[in-house]
Amino acid sequence: MTQTIDIHIRPEELADQRAIYNVTKQAFATMPFAAGDEQGLINVLRDEGALSLSLVAEQRGKVVGHLALSPVTHESGEAGWYGLGPISVDPALQKKGIGGQLIAEAKAWMTARKARGCILVGDPNYYTRHGFLPAPAQTPEKEPPEYFMVLQLAGTAPVGRFSFHPAFHD
């Protein structure tokens, strides 16, 4: 059973950027599907104006988690899709519901904007609990199909491949 802790989720502020970098670096240090540059990717997305949503989880004034959403494309041209990630939680506070709370906030944000859905690369054992389904046939190039997942928010997922923002492969 996941233990939950009291946190506050809010949009990032300029003063949070160093803490976001650090928590992301720590969280991805041991992940088997990590590219090793997740902390820098957030900065690149921000610099390129492609950070659609950046949420922090705060506990007693300290950033302990972060979630990024960025626009993605689909080879069909269908719009309204986002890429979730990186999402990170301080390793000392993982398995306490913080990531799930960040995902719930991101889903509410996307639903309010009538988004079609969201894609990610991550652990299927975790993300299926949040409504994501494996979608190997839609995996973007250079991504591991065994970790690619889709969350459908409206309609049906288009046939074909998705592509993350170019910053993911720069």
CSV table of N, CA and C in Angstrom, one decimal, residues 2 10 17 19 35 38 73-75 92 130 134-135 139 159-160 170:
chain,number,residue,atom,x,y,z
A,2,THR,N,0.6,2.2,-0.9
A,2,THR,CA,1.3,3.4,-1.0
A,2,THR,C,0.9,4.4,0.2
A,10,ARG,N,1.9,23.1,-7.3
A,10,ARG,CA,1.7,24.4,-7.9
A,10,ARG,C,2.6,24.5,-9.1
A,17,GLN,N,13.9,26.7,-10.4
A,17,GLN,CA,14.6,26.0,-11.5
A,17,GLN,C,15.8,25.1,-11.0
A,19,ALA,N,16.2,23.8,-8.0
A,19,ALA,CA,15.7,22.6,-7.2
A,19,ALA,C,15.1,21.6,-8.2
A,35,ALA,N,17.8,8.4,-19.9
A,35,ALA,CA,18.8,8.8,-20.9
A,35,ALA,C,20.0,9.5,-20.2
A,38,GLU,N,17.8,14.0,-18.3
A,38,GLU,CA,16.5,14.5,-18.0
A,38,GLU,C,16.5,15.8,-17.3
A,73,THR,N,3.9,15.6,-31.4
A,73,THR,CA,3.2,15.5,-32.7
A,73,THR,C,2.9,14.1,-33.0
A,74,HIS,N,2.0,13.9,-34.0
A,74,HIS,CA,1.6,12.6,-34.5
A,74,HIS,C,1.7,12.6,-36.0
A,75,GLU,N,2.1,11.5,-36.6
A,75,GLU,CA,2.3,11.5,-38.0
A,75,GLU,C,1.0,11.8,-38.8
A,92,ALA,N,14.1,9.8,-1.6
A,92,ALA,CA,13.7,9.6,-0.2
A,92,ALA,C,12.2,9.6,0.0
A,130,HIS,N,-2.2,4.7,-13.5
A,130,HIS,CA,-2.7,6.1,-13.7
A,130,HIS,C,-3.4,6.2,-15.1
A,134,PRO,N,0.2,0.4,-22.6
A,134,PRO,CA,1.3,0.2,-23.5
A,134,PRO,C,0.9,0.4,-24.9
A,135,ALA,N,1.7,1.0,-25.7
A,135,ALA,CA,1.4,1.3,-27.1
A,135,ALA,C,2.6,1.1,-28.0
A,139,THR,N,5.2,3.9,-30.8
A,139,THR,CA,6.5,4.4,-30.2
A,139,THR,C,7.2,5.3,-31.1
A,159,VAL,N,-3.9,6.2,-35.5
A,159,VAL,CA,-3.0,5.1,-35.9
A,159,VAL,C,-1.7,5.8,-36.4
A,160,GLY,N,-0.6,5.2,-36.0
A,160,GLY,CA,0.7,5.7,-36.4
A,160,GLY,C,1.5,6.1,-35.2
A,170,ASP,N,18.0,16.1,-29.0
A,170,ASP,CA,19.1,17.0,-29.3
A,170,ASP,C,20.4,16.6,-28.7
